[in-house]
PDB file of C-alpha atoms (C1' of nucleotides) in Angstrom:
ATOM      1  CA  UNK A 944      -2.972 -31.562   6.848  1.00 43.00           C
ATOM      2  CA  UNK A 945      -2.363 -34.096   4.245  1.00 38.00           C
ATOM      3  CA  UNK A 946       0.551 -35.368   5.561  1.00 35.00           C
ATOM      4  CA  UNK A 947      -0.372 -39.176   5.287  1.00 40.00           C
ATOM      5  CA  UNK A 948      -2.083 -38.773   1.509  1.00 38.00           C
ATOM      6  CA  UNK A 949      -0.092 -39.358  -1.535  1.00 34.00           C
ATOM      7  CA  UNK A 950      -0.221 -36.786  -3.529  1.00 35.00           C
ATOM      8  CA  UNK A 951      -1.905 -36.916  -6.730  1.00 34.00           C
ATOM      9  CA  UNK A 952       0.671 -38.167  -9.539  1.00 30.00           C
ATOM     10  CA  UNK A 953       1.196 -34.451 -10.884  1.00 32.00           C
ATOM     11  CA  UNK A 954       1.958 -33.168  -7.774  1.00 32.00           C
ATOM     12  CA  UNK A 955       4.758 -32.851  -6.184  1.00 32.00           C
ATOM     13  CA  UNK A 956       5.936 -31.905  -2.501  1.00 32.00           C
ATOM     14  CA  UNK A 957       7.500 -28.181  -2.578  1.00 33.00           C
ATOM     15  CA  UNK A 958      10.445 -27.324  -0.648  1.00 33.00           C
ATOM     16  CA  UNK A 959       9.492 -23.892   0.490  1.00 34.00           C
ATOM     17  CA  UNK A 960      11.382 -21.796  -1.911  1.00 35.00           C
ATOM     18  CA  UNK A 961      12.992 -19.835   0.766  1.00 32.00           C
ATOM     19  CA  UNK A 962      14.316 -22.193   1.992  1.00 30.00           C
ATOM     20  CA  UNK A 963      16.234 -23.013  -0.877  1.00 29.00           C
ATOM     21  CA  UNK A 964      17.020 -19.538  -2.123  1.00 29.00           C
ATOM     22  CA  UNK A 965      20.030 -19.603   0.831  1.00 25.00           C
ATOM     23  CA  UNK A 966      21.501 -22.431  -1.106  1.00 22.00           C
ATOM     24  CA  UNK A 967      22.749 -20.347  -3.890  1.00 21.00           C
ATOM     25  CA  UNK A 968      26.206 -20.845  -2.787  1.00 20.00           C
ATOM     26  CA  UNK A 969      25.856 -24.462  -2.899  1.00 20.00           C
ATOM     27  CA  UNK A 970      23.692 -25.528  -5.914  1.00 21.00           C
ATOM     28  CA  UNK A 971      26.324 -26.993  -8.251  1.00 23.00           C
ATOM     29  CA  UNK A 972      25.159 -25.504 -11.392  1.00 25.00           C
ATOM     30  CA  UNK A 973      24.140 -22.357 -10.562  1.00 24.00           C
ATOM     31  CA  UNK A 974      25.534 -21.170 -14.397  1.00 26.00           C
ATOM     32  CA  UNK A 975      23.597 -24.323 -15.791  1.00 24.00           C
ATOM     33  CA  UNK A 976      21.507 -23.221 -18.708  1.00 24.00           C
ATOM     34  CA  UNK A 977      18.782 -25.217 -17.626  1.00 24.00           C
ATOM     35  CA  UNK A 978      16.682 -26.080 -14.295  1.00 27.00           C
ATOM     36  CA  UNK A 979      18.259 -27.518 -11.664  1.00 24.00           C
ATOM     37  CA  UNK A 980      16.285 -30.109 -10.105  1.00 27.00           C
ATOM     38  CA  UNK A 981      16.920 -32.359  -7.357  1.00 25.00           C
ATOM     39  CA  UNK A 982      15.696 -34.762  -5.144  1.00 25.00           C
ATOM     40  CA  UNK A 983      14.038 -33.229  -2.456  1.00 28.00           C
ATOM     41  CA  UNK A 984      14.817 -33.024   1.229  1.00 28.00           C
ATOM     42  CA  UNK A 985      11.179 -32.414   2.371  1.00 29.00           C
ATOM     43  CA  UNK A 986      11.366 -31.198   6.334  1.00 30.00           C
ATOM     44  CA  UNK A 987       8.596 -33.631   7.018  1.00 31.00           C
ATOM     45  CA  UNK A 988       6.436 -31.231   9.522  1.00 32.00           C
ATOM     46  CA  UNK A 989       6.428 -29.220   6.275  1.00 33.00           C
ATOM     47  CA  UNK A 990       3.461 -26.963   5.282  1.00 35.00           C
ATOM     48  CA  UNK A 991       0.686 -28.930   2.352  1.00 36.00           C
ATOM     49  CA  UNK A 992       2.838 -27.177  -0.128  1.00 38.00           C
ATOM     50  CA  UNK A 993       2.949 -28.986  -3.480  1.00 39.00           C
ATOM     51  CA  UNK A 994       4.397 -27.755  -6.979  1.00 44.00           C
ATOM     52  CA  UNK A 995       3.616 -28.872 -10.379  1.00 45.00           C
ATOM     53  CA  UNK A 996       4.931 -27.204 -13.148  1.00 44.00           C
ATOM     54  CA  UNK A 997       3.165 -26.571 -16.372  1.00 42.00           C
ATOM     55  CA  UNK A 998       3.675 -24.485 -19.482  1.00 40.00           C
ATOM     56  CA  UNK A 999       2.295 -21.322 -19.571  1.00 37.00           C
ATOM     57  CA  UNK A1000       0.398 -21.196 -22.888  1.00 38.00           C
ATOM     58  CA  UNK A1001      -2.339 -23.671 -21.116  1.00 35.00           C
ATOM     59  CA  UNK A1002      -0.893 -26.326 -22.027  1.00 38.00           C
ATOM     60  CA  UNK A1003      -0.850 -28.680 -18.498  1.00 36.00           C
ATOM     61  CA  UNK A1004       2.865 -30.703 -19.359  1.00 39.00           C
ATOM     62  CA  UNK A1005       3.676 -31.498 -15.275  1.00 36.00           C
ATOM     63  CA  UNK A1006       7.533 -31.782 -15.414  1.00 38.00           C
ATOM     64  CA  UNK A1007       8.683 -35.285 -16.207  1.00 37.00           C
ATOM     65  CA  UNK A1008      11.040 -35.456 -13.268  1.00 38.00           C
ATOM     66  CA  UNK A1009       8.783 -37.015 -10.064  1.00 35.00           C
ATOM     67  CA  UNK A1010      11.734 -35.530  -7.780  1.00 37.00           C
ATOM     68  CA  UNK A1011      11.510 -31.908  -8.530  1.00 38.00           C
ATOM     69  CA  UNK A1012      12.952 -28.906  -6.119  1.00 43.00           C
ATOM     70  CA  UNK A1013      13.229 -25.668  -8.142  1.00 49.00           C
ATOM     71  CA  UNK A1014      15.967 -23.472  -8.541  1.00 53.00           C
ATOM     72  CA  UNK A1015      14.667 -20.206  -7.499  1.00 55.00           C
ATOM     73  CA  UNK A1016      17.248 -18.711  -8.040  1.00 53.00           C
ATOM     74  CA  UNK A1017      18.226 -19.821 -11.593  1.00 55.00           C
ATOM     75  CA  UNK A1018      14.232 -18.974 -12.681  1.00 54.00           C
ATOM     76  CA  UNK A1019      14.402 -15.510 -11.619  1.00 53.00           C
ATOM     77  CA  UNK A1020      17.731 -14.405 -12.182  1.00 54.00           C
ATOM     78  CA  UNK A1021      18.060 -14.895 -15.775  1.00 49.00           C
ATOM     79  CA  UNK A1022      19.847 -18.175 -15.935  1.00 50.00           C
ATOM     80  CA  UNK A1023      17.441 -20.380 -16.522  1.00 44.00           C
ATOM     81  CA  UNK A1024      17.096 -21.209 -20.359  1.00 41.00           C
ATOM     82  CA  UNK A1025      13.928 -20.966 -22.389  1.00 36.00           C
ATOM     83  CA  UNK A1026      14.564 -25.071 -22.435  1.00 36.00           C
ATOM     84  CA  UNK A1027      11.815 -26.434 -20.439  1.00 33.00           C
ATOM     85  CA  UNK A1028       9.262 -24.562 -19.080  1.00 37.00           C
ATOM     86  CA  UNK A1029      10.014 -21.413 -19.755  1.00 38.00           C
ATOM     87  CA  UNK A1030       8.244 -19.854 -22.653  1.00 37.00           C
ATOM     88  CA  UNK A1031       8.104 -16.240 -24.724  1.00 36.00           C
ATOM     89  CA  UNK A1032       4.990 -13.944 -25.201  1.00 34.00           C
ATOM     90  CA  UNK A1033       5.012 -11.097 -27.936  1.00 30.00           C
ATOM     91  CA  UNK A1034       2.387  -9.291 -28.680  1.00 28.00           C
ATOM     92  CA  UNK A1035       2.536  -7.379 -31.920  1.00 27.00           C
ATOM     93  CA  UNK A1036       1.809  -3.778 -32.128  1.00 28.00           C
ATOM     94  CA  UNK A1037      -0.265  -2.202 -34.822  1.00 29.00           C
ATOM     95  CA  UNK A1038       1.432   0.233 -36.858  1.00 32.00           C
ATOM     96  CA  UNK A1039      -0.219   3.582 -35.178  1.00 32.00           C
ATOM     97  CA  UNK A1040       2.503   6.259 -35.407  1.00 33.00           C
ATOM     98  CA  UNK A1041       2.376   6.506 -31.668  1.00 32.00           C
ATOM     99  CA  UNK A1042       3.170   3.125 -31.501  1.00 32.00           C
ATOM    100  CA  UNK A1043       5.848   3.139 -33.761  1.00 32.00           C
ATOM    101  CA  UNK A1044       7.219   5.653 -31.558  1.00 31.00           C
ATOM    102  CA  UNK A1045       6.727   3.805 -28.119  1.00 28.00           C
ATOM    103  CA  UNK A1046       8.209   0.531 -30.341  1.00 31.00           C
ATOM    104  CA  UNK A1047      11.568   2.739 -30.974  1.00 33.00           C
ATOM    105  CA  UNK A1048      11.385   3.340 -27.746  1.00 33.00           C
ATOM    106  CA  UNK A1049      11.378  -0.198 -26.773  1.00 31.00           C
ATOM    107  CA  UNK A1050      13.739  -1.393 -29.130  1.00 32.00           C
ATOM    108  CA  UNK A1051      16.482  -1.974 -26.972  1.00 29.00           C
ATOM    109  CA  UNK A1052      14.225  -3.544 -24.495  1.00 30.00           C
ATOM    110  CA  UNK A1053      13.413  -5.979 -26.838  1.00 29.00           C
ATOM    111  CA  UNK A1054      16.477  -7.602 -26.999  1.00 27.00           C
ATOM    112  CA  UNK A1055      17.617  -6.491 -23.091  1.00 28.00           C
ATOM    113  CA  UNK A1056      15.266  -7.229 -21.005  1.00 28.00           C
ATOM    114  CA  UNK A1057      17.038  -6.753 -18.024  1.00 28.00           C
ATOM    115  CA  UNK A1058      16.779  -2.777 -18.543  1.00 33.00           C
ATOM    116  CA  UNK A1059      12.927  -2.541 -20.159  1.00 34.00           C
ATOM    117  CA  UNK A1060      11.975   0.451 -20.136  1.00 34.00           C
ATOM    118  CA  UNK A1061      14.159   1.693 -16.899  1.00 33.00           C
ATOM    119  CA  UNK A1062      17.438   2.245 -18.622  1.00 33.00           C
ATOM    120  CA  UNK A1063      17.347   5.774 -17.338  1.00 36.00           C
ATOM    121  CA  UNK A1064      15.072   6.372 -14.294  1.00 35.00           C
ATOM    122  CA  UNK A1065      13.822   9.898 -14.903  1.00 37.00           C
ATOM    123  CA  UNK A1066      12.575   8.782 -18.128  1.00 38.00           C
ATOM    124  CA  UNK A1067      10.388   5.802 -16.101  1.00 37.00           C
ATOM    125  CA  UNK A1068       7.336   8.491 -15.846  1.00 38.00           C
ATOM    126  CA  UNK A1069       7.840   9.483 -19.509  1.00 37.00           C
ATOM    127  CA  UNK A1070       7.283   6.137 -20.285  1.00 37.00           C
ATOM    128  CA  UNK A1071       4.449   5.783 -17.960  1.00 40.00           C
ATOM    129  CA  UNK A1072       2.560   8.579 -19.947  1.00 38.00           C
ATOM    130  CA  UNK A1073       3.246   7.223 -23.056  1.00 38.00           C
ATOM    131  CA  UNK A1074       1.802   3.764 -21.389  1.00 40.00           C
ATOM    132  CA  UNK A1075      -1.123   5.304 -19.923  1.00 39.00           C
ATOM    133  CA  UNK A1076      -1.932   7.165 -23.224  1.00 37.00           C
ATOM    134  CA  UNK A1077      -1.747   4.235 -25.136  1.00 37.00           C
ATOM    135  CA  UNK A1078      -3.069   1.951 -22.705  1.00 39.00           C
ATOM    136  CA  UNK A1079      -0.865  -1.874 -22.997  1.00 41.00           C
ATOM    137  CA  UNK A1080       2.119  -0.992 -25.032  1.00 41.00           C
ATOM    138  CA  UNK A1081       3.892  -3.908 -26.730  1.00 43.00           C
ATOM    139  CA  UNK A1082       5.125  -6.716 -24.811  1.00 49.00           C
ATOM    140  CA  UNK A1083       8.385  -7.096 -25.273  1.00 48.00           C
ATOM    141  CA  UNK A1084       9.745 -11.037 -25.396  1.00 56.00           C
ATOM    142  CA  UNK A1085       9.669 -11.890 -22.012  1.00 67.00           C
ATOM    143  CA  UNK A1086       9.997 -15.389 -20.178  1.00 72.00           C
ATOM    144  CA  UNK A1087       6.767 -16.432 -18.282  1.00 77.00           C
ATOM    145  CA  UNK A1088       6.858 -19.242 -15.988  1.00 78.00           C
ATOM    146  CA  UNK A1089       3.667 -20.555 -14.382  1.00 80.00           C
ATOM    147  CA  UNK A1090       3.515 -22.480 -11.012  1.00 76.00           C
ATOM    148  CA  UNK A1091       0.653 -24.436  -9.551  1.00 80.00           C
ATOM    149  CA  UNK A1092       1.223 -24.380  -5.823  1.00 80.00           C
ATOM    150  CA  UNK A1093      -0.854 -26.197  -3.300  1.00 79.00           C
ATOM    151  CA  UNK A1094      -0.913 -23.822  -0.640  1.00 73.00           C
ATOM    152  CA  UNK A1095      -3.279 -21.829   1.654  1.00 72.00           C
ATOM    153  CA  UNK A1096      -1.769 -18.826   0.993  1.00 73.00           C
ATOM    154  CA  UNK A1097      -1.895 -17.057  -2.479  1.00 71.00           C
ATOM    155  CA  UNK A1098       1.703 -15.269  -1.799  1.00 73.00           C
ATOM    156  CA  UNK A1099       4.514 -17.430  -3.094  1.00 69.00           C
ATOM    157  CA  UNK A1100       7.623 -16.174  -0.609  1.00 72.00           C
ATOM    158  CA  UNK A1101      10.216 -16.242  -3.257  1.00 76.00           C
ATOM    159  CA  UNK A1102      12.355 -14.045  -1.702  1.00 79.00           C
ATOM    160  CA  UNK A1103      11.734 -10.901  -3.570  1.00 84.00           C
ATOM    161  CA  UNK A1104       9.488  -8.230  -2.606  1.00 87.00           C
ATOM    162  CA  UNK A1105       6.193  -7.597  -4.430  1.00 90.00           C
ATOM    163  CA  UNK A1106       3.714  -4.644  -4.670  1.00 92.00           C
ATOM    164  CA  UNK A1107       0.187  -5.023  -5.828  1.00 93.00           C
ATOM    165  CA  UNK A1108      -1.170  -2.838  -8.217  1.00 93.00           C
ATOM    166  CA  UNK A1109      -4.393  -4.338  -9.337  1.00 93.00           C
ATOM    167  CA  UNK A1110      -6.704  -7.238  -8.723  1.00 93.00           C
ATOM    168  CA  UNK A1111      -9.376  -7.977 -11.165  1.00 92.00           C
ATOM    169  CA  UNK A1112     -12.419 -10.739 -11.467  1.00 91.00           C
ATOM    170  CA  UNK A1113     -12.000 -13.178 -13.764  1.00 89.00           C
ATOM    171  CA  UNK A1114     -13.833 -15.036 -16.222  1.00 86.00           C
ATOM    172  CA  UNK A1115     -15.455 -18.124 -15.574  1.00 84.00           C
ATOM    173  CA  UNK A1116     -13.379 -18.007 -11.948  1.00 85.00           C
ATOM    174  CA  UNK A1117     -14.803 -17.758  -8.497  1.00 86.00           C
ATOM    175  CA  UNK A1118     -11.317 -15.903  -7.064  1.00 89.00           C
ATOM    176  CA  UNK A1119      -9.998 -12.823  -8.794  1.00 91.00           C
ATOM    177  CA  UNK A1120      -6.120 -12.472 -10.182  1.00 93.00           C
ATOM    178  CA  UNK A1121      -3.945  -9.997  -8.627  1.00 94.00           C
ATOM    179  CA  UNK A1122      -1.354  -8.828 -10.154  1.00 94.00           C
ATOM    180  CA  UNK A1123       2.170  -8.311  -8.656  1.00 93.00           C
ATOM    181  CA  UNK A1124       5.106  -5.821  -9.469  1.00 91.00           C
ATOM    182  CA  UNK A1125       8.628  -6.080  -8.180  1.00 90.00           C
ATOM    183  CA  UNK A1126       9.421  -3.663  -5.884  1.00 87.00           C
ATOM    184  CA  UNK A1127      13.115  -3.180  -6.967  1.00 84.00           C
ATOM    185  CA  UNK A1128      13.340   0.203  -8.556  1.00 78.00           C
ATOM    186  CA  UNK A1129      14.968  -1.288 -11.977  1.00 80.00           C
ATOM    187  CA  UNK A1130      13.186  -4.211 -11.983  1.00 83.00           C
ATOM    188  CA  UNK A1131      10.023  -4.636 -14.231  1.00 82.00           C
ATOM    189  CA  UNK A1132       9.109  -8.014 -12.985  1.00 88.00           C
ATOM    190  CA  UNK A1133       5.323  -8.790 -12.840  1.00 90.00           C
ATOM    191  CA  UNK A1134       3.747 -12.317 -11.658  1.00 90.00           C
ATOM    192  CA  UNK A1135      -0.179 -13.095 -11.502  1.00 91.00           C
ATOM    193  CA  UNK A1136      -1.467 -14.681  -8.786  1.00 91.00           C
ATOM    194  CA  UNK A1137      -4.847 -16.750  -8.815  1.00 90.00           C
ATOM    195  CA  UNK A1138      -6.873 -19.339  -7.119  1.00 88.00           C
ATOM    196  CA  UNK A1139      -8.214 -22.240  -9.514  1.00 83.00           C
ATOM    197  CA  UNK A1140     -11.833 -22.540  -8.999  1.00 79.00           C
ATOM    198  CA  UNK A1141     -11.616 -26.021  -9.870  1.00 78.00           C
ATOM    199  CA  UNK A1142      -9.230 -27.329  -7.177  1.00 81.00           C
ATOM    200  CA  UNK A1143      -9.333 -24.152  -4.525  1.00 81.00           C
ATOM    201  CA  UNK A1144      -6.330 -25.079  -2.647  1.00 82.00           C
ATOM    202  CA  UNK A1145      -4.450 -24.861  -6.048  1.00 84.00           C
ATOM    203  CA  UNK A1146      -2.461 -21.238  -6.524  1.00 86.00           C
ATOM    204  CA  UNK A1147      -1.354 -20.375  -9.880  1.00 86.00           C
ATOM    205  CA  UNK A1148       1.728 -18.372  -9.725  1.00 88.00           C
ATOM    206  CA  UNK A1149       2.938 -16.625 -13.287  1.00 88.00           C
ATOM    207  CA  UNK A1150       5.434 -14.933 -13.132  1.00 87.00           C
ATOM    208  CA  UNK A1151       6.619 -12.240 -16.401  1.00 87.00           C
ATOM    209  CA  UNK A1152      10.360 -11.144 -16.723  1.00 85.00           C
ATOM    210  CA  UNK A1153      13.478 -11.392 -15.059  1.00 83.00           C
ATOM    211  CA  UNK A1154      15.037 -10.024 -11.866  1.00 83.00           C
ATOM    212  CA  UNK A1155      18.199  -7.796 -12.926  1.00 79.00           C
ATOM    213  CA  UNK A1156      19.046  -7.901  -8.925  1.00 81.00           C
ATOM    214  CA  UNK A1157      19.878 -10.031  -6.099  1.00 74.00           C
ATOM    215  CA  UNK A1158      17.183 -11.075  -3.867  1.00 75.00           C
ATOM    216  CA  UNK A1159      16.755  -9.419  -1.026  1.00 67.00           C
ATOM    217  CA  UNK A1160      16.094 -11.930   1.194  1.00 66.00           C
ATOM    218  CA  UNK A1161      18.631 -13.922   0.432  1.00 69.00           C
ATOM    219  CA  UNK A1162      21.090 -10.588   0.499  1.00 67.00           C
ATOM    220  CA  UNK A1163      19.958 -10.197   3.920  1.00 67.00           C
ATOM    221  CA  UNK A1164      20.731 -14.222   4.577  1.00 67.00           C
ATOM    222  CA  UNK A1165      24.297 -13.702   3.099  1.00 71.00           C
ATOM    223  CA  UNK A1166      25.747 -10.829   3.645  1.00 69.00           C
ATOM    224  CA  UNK A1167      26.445 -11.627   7.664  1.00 69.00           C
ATOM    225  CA  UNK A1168      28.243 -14.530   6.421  1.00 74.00           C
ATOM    226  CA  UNK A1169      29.877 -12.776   3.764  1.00 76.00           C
ATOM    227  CA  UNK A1170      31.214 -10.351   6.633  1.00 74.00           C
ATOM    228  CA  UNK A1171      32.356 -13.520   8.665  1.00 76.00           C
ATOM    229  CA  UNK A1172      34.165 -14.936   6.125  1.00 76.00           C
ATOM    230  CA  UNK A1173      35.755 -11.826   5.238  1.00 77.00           C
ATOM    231  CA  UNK A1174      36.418 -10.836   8.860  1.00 76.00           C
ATOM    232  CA  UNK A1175      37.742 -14.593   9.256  1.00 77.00           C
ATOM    233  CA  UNK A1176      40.018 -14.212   6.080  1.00 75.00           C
ATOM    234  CA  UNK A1177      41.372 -11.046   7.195  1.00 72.00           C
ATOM    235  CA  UNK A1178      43.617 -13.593   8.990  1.00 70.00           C
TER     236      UNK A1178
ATOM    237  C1'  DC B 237       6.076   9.824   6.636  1.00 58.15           C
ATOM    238  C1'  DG B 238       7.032   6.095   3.679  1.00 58.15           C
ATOM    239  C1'  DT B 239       5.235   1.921   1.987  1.00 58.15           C
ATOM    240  C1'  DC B 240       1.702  -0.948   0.676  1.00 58.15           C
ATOM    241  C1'  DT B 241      -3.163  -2.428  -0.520  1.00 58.15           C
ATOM    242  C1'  DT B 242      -7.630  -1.536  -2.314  1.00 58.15           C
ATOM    243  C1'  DT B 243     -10.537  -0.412  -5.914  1.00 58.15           C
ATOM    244  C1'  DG B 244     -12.892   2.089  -9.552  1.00 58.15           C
ATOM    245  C1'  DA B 245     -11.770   3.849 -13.935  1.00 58.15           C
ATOM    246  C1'  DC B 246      -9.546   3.623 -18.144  1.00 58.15           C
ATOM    247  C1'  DC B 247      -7.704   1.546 -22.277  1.00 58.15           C
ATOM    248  C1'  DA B 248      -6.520  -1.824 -25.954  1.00 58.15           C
ATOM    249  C1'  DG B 249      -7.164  -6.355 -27.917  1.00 58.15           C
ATOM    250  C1'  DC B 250     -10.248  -9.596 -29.509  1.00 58.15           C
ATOM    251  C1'  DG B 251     -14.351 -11.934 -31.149  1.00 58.15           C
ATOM    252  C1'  DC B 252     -18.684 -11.380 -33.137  1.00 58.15           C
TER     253       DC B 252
ATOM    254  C1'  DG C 599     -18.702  -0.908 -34.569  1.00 58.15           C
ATOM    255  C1'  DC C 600     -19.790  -2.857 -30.172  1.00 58.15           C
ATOM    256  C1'  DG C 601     -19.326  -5.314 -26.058  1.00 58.15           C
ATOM    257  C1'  DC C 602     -16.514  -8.186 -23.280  1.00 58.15           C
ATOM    258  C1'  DT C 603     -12.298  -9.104 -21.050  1.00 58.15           C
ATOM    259  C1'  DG C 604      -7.755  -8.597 -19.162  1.00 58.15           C
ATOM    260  C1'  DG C 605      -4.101  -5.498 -17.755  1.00 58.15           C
ATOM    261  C1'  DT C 606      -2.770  -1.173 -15.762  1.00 58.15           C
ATOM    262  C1'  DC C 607      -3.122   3.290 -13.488  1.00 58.15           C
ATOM    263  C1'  DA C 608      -3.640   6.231  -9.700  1.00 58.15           C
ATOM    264  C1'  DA C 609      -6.169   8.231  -5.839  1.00 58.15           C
ATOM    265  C1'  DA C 610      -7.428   7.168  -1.333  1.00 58.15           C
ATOM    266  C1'  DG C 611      -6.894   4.875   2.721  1.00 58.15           C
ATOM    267  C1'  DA C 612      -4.509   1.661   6.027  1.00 58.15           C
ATOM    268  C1'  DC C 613      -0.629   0.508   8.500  1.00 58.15           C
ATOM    269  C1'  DG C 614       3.740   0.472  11.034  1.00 58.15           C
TER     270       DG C 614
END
DNA sequence: CGTCTTTGACCAGCGC
DNA sequence: GCGCTGGTCAAAGACG
């Protein structure tokens, strides 16, 4: 589509993330405590696809580097620091006794949140009451990244699997948000996905939390060569 | 039948 | 206190 046009100076050509999710066993600093970015290997015939990167408390900072590929891989799974783009969002609870309760509750989560709120499963719909009956219940400190993809399709593939559970009109915005839960049974992961009604092929992707599991996807890519190899060492 | 989306209702936070 | 707004729930329906 816009193959031939430069892209604007904050945007950036976007390797399909799936694409790069199989390289997990080949990214060099998977453990790195920051983002892995390299210089991109664009297959030209590639969709319009373009990624800026911005902080999430709407503050536009497009990431320095002009040759940018993300590490999926490292966002999502935890080892990506809070250096860069990543930033924290608590919201304070009043000191209702129900809340102090549901904050007791949390307490652990507040600190691990790889287990929020699912460190036991049967106590998942306990927690949902308590949610329900107090409507949002503190946020605990949780990483939120925020992408800017050009794309004609709202759904990032990231690799993980995603259930709506609500879509809602926004202010002073022509396309609504929807709003995106991880399907994994222990994972609390939630990303918002919306259509800027400024630039409409823009999707903003912002994503809340952090996968305590593989990826499916790129299970699904790795275990067959996982077999091979151990079939092939069994030699 | 299981999984997923849609959508109206509900609730809390926030600004006035 | 009231209204607006954003986030979530959950029932109903669609789909494979």
């Amino acid at each position: 589509m816009d193959g031939q046009k430069p892209p604007p100076p904050t945007t950036l050509p976007l390797q399909p993330p799936l694409t790069s999710l199989p390289l997990l066993t080949v990214l060099p600093q998977i453990n790195s405590p920051t983002f892995l970015f390299s210089p991109p290997s664009l297959p030209s015939s590639s969709s319009s696809s373009s990624l800026l990167l911005k902080n999430s408390n709407s503050n536009p900072n497009p990431n320095p580097n002009p040759n940018l590929e993300i590490d999926w891989i490292s966002l999502f799974s935890g080892q990506a620091s809070s250096r860069g783009i990543v930033t924290d969002e608590i919201m304070i609870s009043s000191n209702t006794n129900r809340q102090k309760t549901i904050s007791q509750n949390m307490s652990a989560s507040t600190t691990t949140p790889l287990h929020e709120n699912h460190e036991h499963d049967h106590e998942e719909d306990k927690g949902n009451k308590m949610r329900r009956a107090t409507g949002r219940m503190r946020k605990a400190a949780r990483p939120r990244f925020a992408f800017q993809t050009r794309s004609a399709d709202d759904i990032l593939d990231d690799g993980y699997r995603w259930r709506k559970y609500g879509q809602k009109a926004v202010k002073n915005s022509a396309y609504p948000r929807s709003y995106y839960r991880c399907t994994h049974h222990t994972c609390n992961v939630k990303k918002q996905v919306q259509r800027l009604s400024k630039d409409t092929s823009i999707v903003v992707t912002t994503y809340e939390g952090i996968h305590n599991h593989p990826c499916e996807k790129l299970m699904e890519t790795l275990t067959p060569l996982l077999r091979q190899m151990q079939f092939l060492s069994s030699f």
